[in-house]
Amino acid sequence: MRVAYLECFSGISGDMFLGALLEVGVSEDLLRKAVASLNIGAELRVSRVDRSGISSTKVDVVVDGATGDSAQHHHAHDNGHSHDHHHANDHHHSHAHDHHGHADHRSNAGPDALHAPSHAHGRSLSAIRDIIRKADIPEPARKTAIRAFELLGEAEASIHNVPMESIHFHEVGAVDAIVDIVCAAVGSHALGVHGFICSPLNVGGGTTICAHGEFPVPAPATLALLKGAPVYSSGVKAELVTPTGAALIRVLDCHFSELSRV
């Protein structure tokens, strides 16, 4: 049986996962074609970087010349005001093992950008579903991507006590999130593995500053998505698992195990 192992010693986010997929052999051209078929004005920027002396693959989503780390990110709120959510995980490493591959990838904190329903430039979950349904991607990947967004929406709707369909994504963040999740779904399908096994998740620690105060890490949506998963904190005062990363762990139906026991 062929499985993919996710070593999340430094957490997981959408862009970290994409870097890992490319390192284990997923075609960069395949992911670029998936992004183009979304028709949302985005593209991938793939580069080589050095992280702790290891040559690594870094993936950025570029929207109108800006990458995810230059945009503000928001979580859903239930009264029309945004949580300005600043991510501090600028030193992440991600390893994906598919018997032959290894990746170490820096996260730019990714596209975890749910926003209040009153935002004039937000995309609703229904609109995002429609974008994904029109994309030229394999049907299994389409279903995975849509379900990942539904998991994010369910988590935020529960936290804020609002209907799931009232959850909106901030405009720039929505593009980042769509690209990361769709490419993750397409790349995971292309691997042709029988399943995913994940290490216990290092969630980080400390707090994150939002418009309405200081919230502990992991963020509420991340915590909801990771219910039942083995987690720990290494003491790093940063958000290491983002809501998008947590949604991918859930939607891929990961089993959890130490590598030595696989």
mmCIF file of C-alpha atoms in Angstrom:
data_model
loop_
_atom_site.group_PDB
_atom_site.id
_atom_site.type_symbol
_atom_site.label_atom_id
_atom_site.label_comp_id
_atom_site.label_asym_id
_atom_site.label_seq_id
_atom_site.Cartn_x
_atom_site.Cartn_y
_atom_site.Cartn_z
ATOM 1 C CA MET A 1 0.000 0.000 0.000
ATOM 2 C CA ARG A 2 1.326 3.437 -0.970
ATOM 3 C CA VAL A 3 0.726 6.165 1.611
ATOM 4 C CA ALA A 4 1.844 9.763 2.099
ATOM 5 C CA TYR A 5 3.215 10.731 5.500
ATOM 6 C CA LEU A 6 2.897 14.319 6.724
ATOM 7 C CA GLU A 7 5.530 15.244 9.287
ATOM 8 C CA CYS A 8 4.026 18.319 10.915
ATOM 9 C CA PHE A 9 6.708 19.069 13.478
ATOM 10 C CA SER A 10 6.345 22.737 12.552
ATOM 11 C CA GLY A 11 2.640 22.769 11.848
ATOM 12 C CA ILE A 12 0.806 22.937 8.547
ATOM 13 C CA SER A 13 -0.721 25.610 6.330
ATOM 14 C CA GLY A 14 -2.015 25.573 2.781
ATOM 15 C CA ASP A 15 1.141 26.889 1.136
ATOM 16 C CA MET A 16 3.357 24.598 3.210
ATOM 17 C CA PHE A 17 1.344 21.650 1.919
ATOM 18 C CA LEU A 18 1.772 22.790 -1.692
ATOM 19 C CA GLY A 19 5.537 23.034 -1.260
ATOM 20 C CA ALA A 20 5.576 19.506 0.115
ATOM 21 C CA LEU A 21 3.509 18.198 -2.806
ATOM 22 C CA LEU A 22 5.921 19.674 -5.336
ATOM 23 C CA GLU A 23 8.900 18.183 -3.504
ATOM 24 C CA VAL A 24 7.482 14.654 -3.670
ATOM 25 C CA GLY A 25 6.897 14.840 -7.406
ATOM 26 C CA VAL A 26 3.572 16.530 -8.147
ATOM 27 C CA SER A 27 3.865 18.446 -11.413
ATOM 28 C CA GLU A 28 4.194 22.200 -11.059
ATOM 29 C CA ASP A 29 2.525 22.536 -14.456
ATOM 30 C CA LEU A 30 -0.470 20.544 -13.169
ATOM 31 C CA LEU A 31 -0.960 22.985 -10.306
ATOM 32 C CA ARG A 32 -0.493 26.017 -12.559
ATOM 33 C CA LYS A 33 -3.163 24.697 -14.935
ATOM 34 C CA ALA A 34 -5.526 24.173 -12.007
ATOM 35 C CA VAL A 35 -4.985 27.779 -10.887
ATOM 36 C CA ALA A 36 -5.555 29.117 -14.411
ATOM 37 C CA SER A 37 -8.805 27.171 -14.731
ATOM 38 C CA LEU A 38 -10.171 28.908 -11.625
ATOM 39 C CA ASN A 39 -10.159 32.188 -13.572
ATOM 40 C CA ILE A 40 -9.774 34.363 -10.458
ATOM 41 C CA GLY A 41 -6.706 36.386 -11.411
ATOM 42 C CA ALA A 42 -4.177 34.394 -9.436
ATOM 43 C CA GLU A 43 -0.952 32.595 -10.206
ATOM 44 C CA LEU A 44 1.647 30.555 -8.357
ATOM 45 C CA ARG A 45 5.146 31.774 -7.601
ATOM 46 C CA VAL A 46 7.473 28.848 -6.905
ATOM 47 C CA SER A 47 10.989 29.467 -5.652
ATOM 48 C CA ARG A 48 13.905 27.754 -3.946
ATOM 49 C CA VAL A 49 14.832 29.013 -0.498
ATOM 50 C CA ASP A 50 17.158 27.963 2.288
ATOM 51 C CA ARG A 51 15.590 27.015 5.594
ATOM 52 C CA SER A 52 17.955 25.995 8.392
ATOM 53 C CA GLY A 53 20.513 24.969 5.797
ATOM 54 C CA ILE A 54 18.065 22.848 3.801
ATOM 55 C CA SER A 55 17.128 23.697 0.222
ATOM 56 C CA SER A 56 13.366 24.053 0.170
ATOM 57 C CA THR A 57 10.411 24.769 -2.082
ATOM 58 C CA LYS A 58 8.424 27.896 -1.318
ATOM 59 C CA VAL A 59 5.032 28.498 -2.895
ATOM 60 C CA ASP A 60 3.327 31.882 -2.941
ATOM 61 C CA VAL A 61 -0.072 32.754 -4.338
ATOM 62 C CA VAL A 62 0.203 36.011 -6.285
ATOM 63 C CA VAL A 63 -2.926 38.140 -6.647
ATOM 64 C CA ASP A 64 -2.551 41.450 -8.512
ATOM 65 C CA GLY A 65 1.145 41.425 -7.759
ATOM 66 C CA ALA A 66 0.701 40.811 -4.021
ATOM 67 C CA THR A 67 1.433 37.618 -2.124
ATOM 68 C CA GLY A 68 -0.427 36.227 0.871
ATOM 69 C CA ASP A 69 2.139 37.512 3.344
ATOM 70 C CA SER A 70 1.563 41.107 2.276
ATOM 71 C CA ALA A 71 -2.182 41.006 2.809
ATOM 72 C CA GLN A 72 -4.197 41.220 6.002
ATOM 73 C CA HIS A 73 -6.112 38.078 6.926
ATOM 74 C CA HIS A 74 -9.467 37.869 8.625
ATOM 75 C CA HIS A 75 -11.573 35.339 10.478
ATOM 76 C CA ALA A 76 -15.355 35.329 10.390
ATOM 77 C CA HIS A 77 -17.262 37.385 12.886
ATOM 78 C CA ASP A 78 -20.928 37.524 13.682
ATOM 79 C CA ASN A 79 -21.595 41.260 13.923
ATOM 80 C CA GLY A 80 -20.156 42.790 10.776
ATOM 81 C CA HIS A 81 -16.717 43.602 12.215
ATOM 82 C CA SER A 82 -13.588 41.856 11.115
ATOM 83 C CA HIS A 83 -10.961 40.137 13.201
ATOM 84 C CA ASP A 84 -7.694 41.469 11.802
ATOM 85 C CA HIS A 85 -5.640 38.336 12.299
ATOM 86 C CA HIS A 86 -1.874 38.622 12.062
ATOM 87 C CA HIS A 87 0.067 35.400 11.627
ATOM 88 C CA ALA A 88 3.541 35.050 13.072
ATOM 89 C CA ASN A 89 4.629 31.728 11.593
ATOM 90 C CA ASP A 90 7.408 32.958 9.333
ATOM 91 C CA HIS A 91 9.795 30.100 10.047
ATOM 92 C CA HIS A 92 7.830 26.946 9.307
ATOM 93 C CA HIS A 93 9.142 23.721 7.868
ATOM 94 C CA SER A 94 6.999 21.037 6.283
ATOM 95 C CA HIS A 95 8.038 17.490 5.449
ATOM 96 C CA ALA A 96 5.944 15.173 3.287
ATOM 97 C CA HIS A 97 7.079 11.579 2.926
ATOM 98 C CA ASP A 98 5.822 9.424 0.089
ATOM 99 C CA HIS A 99 8.518 6.753 0.450
ATOM 100 C CA HIS A 100 10.822 8.760 -1.805
ATOM 101 C CA GLY A 101 10.254 12.450 -1.167
ATOM 102 C CA HIS A 102 11.192 15.151 1.309
ATOM 103 C CA ALA A 103 10.118 18.766 1.591
ATOM 104 C CA ASP A 104 11.018 21.650 3.835
ATOM 105 C CA HIS A 105 8.908 24.702 3.123
ATOM 106 C CA ARG A 106 8.474 28.096 4.727
ATOM 107 C CA SER A 107 4.891 29.201 5.304
ATOM 108 C CA ASN A 108 3.827 32.760 4.587
ATOM 109 C CA ALA A 109 0.945 32.161 6.974
ATOM 110 C CA GLY A 110 -1.414 31.312 4.218
ATOM 111 C CA PRO A 111 -4.951 32.278 3.355
ATOM 112 C CA ASP A 112 -7.099 31.820 6.417
ATOM 113 C CA ALA A 113 -9.391 34.680 5.607
ATOM 114 C CA LEU A 114 -13.003 34.283 6.589
ATOM 115 C CA HIS A 115 -14.834 37.559 6.960
ATOM 116 C CA ALA A 116 -18.113 38.922 8.218
ATOM 117 C CA PRO A 117 -21.149 38.635 5.916
ATOM 118 C CA SER A 118 -21.518 42.413 5.575
ATOM 119 C CA HIS A 119 -18.192 42.880 3.769
ATOM 120 C CA ALA A 120 -18.863 44.295 0.316
ATOM 121 C CA HIS A 121 -15.979 42.479 -1.343
ATOM 122 C CA GLY A 122 -16.268 39.080 0.279
ATOM 123 C CA ARG A 123 -17.017 35.803 -1.436
ATOM 124 C CA SER A 124 -19.673 33.582 0.076
ATOM 125 C CA LEU A 125 -19.247 29.841 0.329
ATOM 126 C CA SER A 126 -21.849 29.462 -2.423
ATOM 127 C CA ALA A 127 -19.773 31.662 -4.730
ATOM 128 C CA ILE A 128 -16.625 29.693 -3.927
ATOM 129 C CA ARG A 129 -18.401 26.412 -4.600
ATOM 130 C CA ASP A 130 -19.456 27.782 -7.985
ATOM 131 C CA ILE A 131 -15.881 28.784 -8.866
ATOM 132 C CA ILE A 132 -14.594 25.321 -7.976
ATOM 133 C CA ARG A 133 -17.373 23.544 -9.850
ATOM 134 C CA LYS A 134 -16.490 25.427 -13.042
ATOM 135 C CA ALA A 135 -12.773 24.678 -12.786
ATOM 136 C CA ASP A 136 -11.186 22.137 -15.116
ATOM 137 C CA ILE A 137 -9.985 19.735 -12.426
ATOM 138 C CA PRO A 138 -10.644 16.034 -11.704
ATOM 139 C CA GLU A 139 -13.989 15.362 -10.032
ATOM 140 C CA PRO A 140 -12.480 13.733 -6.913
ATOM 141 C CA ALA A 141 -10.303 16.825 -6.409
ATOM 142 C CA ARG A 142 -13.319 19.071 -6.915
ATOM 143 C CA LYS A 143 -15.245 17.251 -4.190
ATOM 144 C CA THR A 144 -12.267 17.433 -1.838
ATOM 145 C CA ALA A 145 -11.820 21.173 -2.362
ATOM 146 C CA ILE A 146 -15.491 21.969 -1.846
ATOM 147 C CA ARG A 147 -15.629 19.838 1.295
ATOM 148 C CA ALA A 148 -12.556 21.607 2.707
ATOM 149 C CA PHE A 149 -14.307 24.958 2.373
ATOM 150 C CA GLU A 150 -17.437 23.535 3.936
ATOM 151 C CA LEU A 151 -15.386 22.340 6.910
ATOM 152 C CA LEU A 152 -13.929 25.830 7.319
ATOM 153 C CA GLY A 153 -17.383 27.356 7.034
ATOM 154 C CA GLU A 154 -18.907 24.910 9.517
ATOM 155 C CA ALA A 155 -16.189 25.639 12.064
ATOM 156 C CA GLU A 156 -16.527 29.420 11.799
ATOM 157 C CA ALA A 157 -20.331 29.350 11.717
ATOM 158 C CA SER A 158 -20.402 27.279 14.896
ATOM 159 C CA ILE A 159 -17.957 29.591 16.669
ATOM 160 C CA HIS A 160 -19.849 32.741 15.743
ATOM 161 C CA ASN A 161 -23.363 31.246 15.902
ATOM 162 C CA VAL A 162 -24.321 32.260 12.383
ATOM 163 C CA PRO A 163 -25.585 30.222 9.391
ATOM 164 C CA MET A 164 -22.773 28.672 7.370
ATOM 165 C CA GLU A 165 -23.934 30.340 4.157
ATOM 166 C CA SER A 166 -23.541 33.773 5.772
ATOM 167 C CA ILE A 167 -19.792 33.241 6.161
ATOM 168 C CA HIS A 168 -17.759 35.263 3.655
ATOM 169 C CA PHE A 169 -14.111 35.320 2.678
ATOM 170 C CA HIS A 170 -12.212 38.575 2.361
ATOM 171 C CA GLU A 171 -11.453 39.292 -1.304
ATOM 172 C CA VAL A 172 -7.673 38.783 -1.350
ATOM 173 C CA GLY A 173 -7.796 36.040 1.245
ATOM 174 C CA ALA A 174 -10.536 34.264 -0.660
ATOM 175 C CA VAL A 175 -8.314 34.000 -3.735
ATOM 176 C CA ASP A 176 -5.405 32.721 -1.650
ATOM 177 C CA ALA A 177 -7.605 30.171 0.064
ATOM 178 C CA ILE A 178 -9.219 28.951 -3.131
ATOM 179 C CA VAL A 179 -5.852 28.466 -4.825
ATOM 180 C CA ASP A 180 -4.256 26.717 -1.855
ATOM 181 C CA ILE A 181 -7.167 24.376 -1.241
ATOM 182 C CA VAL A 182 -7.838 23.547 -4.890
ATOM 183 C CA CYS A 183 -4.153 22.923 -5.619
ATOM 184 C CA ALA A 184 -3.875 20.816 -2.468
ATOM 185 C CA ALA A 185 -6.837 18.741 -3.623
ATOM 186 C CA VAL A 186 -5.522 18.380 -7.187
ATOM 187 C CA GLY A 187 -2.015 17.532 -5.992
ATOM 188 C CA SER A 188 -3.238 15.017 -3.422
ATOM 189 C CA HIS A 189 -5.308 13.288 -6.090
ATOM 190 C CA ALA A 190 -2.313 13.225 -8.453
ATOM 191 C CA LEU A 191 -0.152 11.453 -5.863
ATOM 192 C CA GLY A 192 -2.265 8.342 -6.302
ATOM 193 C CA VAL A 193 -1.799 7.247 -2.701
ATOM 194 C CA HIS A 194 -4.158 5.030 -0.750
ATOM 195 C CA GLY A 195 -4.253 7.401 2.185
ATOM 196 C CA PHE A 196 -2.516 9.987 4.339
ATOM 197 C CA ILE A 197 -0.869 9.481 7.700
ATOM 198 C CA CYS A 198 -0.043 12.502 9.801
ATOM 199 C CA SER A 199 2.274 13.002 12.743
ATOM 200 C CA PRO A 200 1.001 14.667 15.898
ATOM 201 C CA LEU A 201 0.578 18.351 15.124
ATOM 202 C CA ASN A 202 2.727 21.068 16.614
ATOM 203 C CA VAL A 203 0.198 23.877 16.953
ATOM 204 C CA GLY A 204 2.523 26.528 18.354
ATOM 205 C CA GLY A 205 1.543 28.744 21.232
ATOM 206 C CA GLY A 206 1.169 32.221 22.579
ATOM 207 C CA THR A 207 -1.569 34.512 21.393
ATOM 208 C CA THR A 208 -2.697 36.294 18.270
ATOM 209 C CA ILE A 209 -3.884 39.901 18.221
ATOM 210 C CA CYS A 210 -7.329 40.500 16.730
ATOM 211 C CA ALA A 211 -9.438 43.619 16.435
ATOM 212 C CA HIS A 212 -11.515 42.535 19.430
ATOM 213 C CA GLY A 213 -8.655 41.489 21.650
ATOM 214 C CA GLU A 214 -6.039 38.858 22.192
ATOM 215 C CA PHE A 215 -6.864 35.230 21.424
ATOM 216 C CA PRO A 216 -4.883 32.110 22.289
ATOM 217 C CA VAL A 217 -3.185 29.921 19.726
ATOM 218 C CA PRO A 218 -4.492 27.725 18.193
ATOM 219 C CA ALA A 219 -7.204 30.023 16.867
ATOM 220 C CA PRO A 220 -10.813 29.007 17.619
ATOM 221 C CA ALA A 221 -11.505 27.699 14.086
ATOM 222 C CA THR A 222 -8.295 25.684 14.073
ATOM 223 C CA LEU A 223 -9.115 24.219 17.456
ATOM 224 C CA ALA A 224 -12.584 23.203 16.247
ATOM 225 C CA LEU A 225 -11.171 21.540 13.119
ATOM 226 C CA LEU A 226 -8.530 19.634 15.094
ATOM 227 C CA LYS A 227 -10.997 18.097 17.535
ATOM 228 C CA GLY A 228 -9.796 14.563 18.281
ATOM 229 C CA ALA A 229 -6.396 15.026 16.619
ATOM 230 C CA PRO A 230 -3.174 14.551 18.612
ATOM 231 C CA VAL A 231 -1.631 17.979 19.138
ATOM 232 C CA TYR A 232 1.187 19.484 21.171
ATOM 233 C CA SER A 233 3.150 22.704 21.516
ATOM 234 C CA SER A 234 6.928 22.830 21.310
ATOM 235 C CA GLY A 235 6.908 26.202 23.018
ATOM 236 C CA VAL A 236 7.229 28.329 19.875
ATOM 237 C CA LYS A 237 5.158 31.485 20.358
ATOM 238 C CA ALA A 238 3.550 31.510 16.928
ATOM 239 C CA GLU A 239 0.546 30.071 15.105
ATOM 240 C CA LEU A 240 1.944 26.949 13.452
ATOM 241 C CA VAL A 241 -1.307 25.298 12.306
ATOM 242 C CA THR A 242 -3.627 27.591 10.363
ATOM 243 C CA PRO A 243 -7.355 26.973 9.812
ATOM 244 C CA THR A 244 -6.657 26.078 6.163
ATOM 245 C CA GLY A 245 -3.990 23.588 7.234
ATOM 246 C CA ALA A 246 -6.352 22.067 9.781
ATOM 247 C CA ALA A 247 -9.116 21.807 7.159
ATOM 248 C CA LEU A 248 -6.754 19.928 4.823
ATOM 249 C CA ILE A 249 -5.872 17.466 7.581
ATOM 250 C CA ARG A 250 -9.581 16.851 8.121
ATOM 251 C CA VAL A 251 -10.638 16.622 4.490
ATOM 252 C CA LEU A 252 -7.827 14.179 3.630
ATOM 253 C CA ASP A 253 -9.110 11.921 6.407
ATOM 254 C CA CYS A 254 -5.631 11.621 7.879
ATOM 255 C CA HIS A 255 -4.774 8.870 10.304
ATOM 256 C CA PHE A 256 -2.307 9.819 13.008
ATOM 257 C CA SER A 257 0.884 8.028 13.906
ATOM 258 C CA GLU A 258 4.522 8.617 14.747
ATOM 259 C CA LEU A 259 6.734 7.889 11.729
ATOM 260 C CA SER A 260 8.523 5.136 13.628
ATOM 261 C CA ARG A 261 5.228 3.241 13.897
ATOM 262 C CA VAL A 262 4.178 3.515 10.255
#
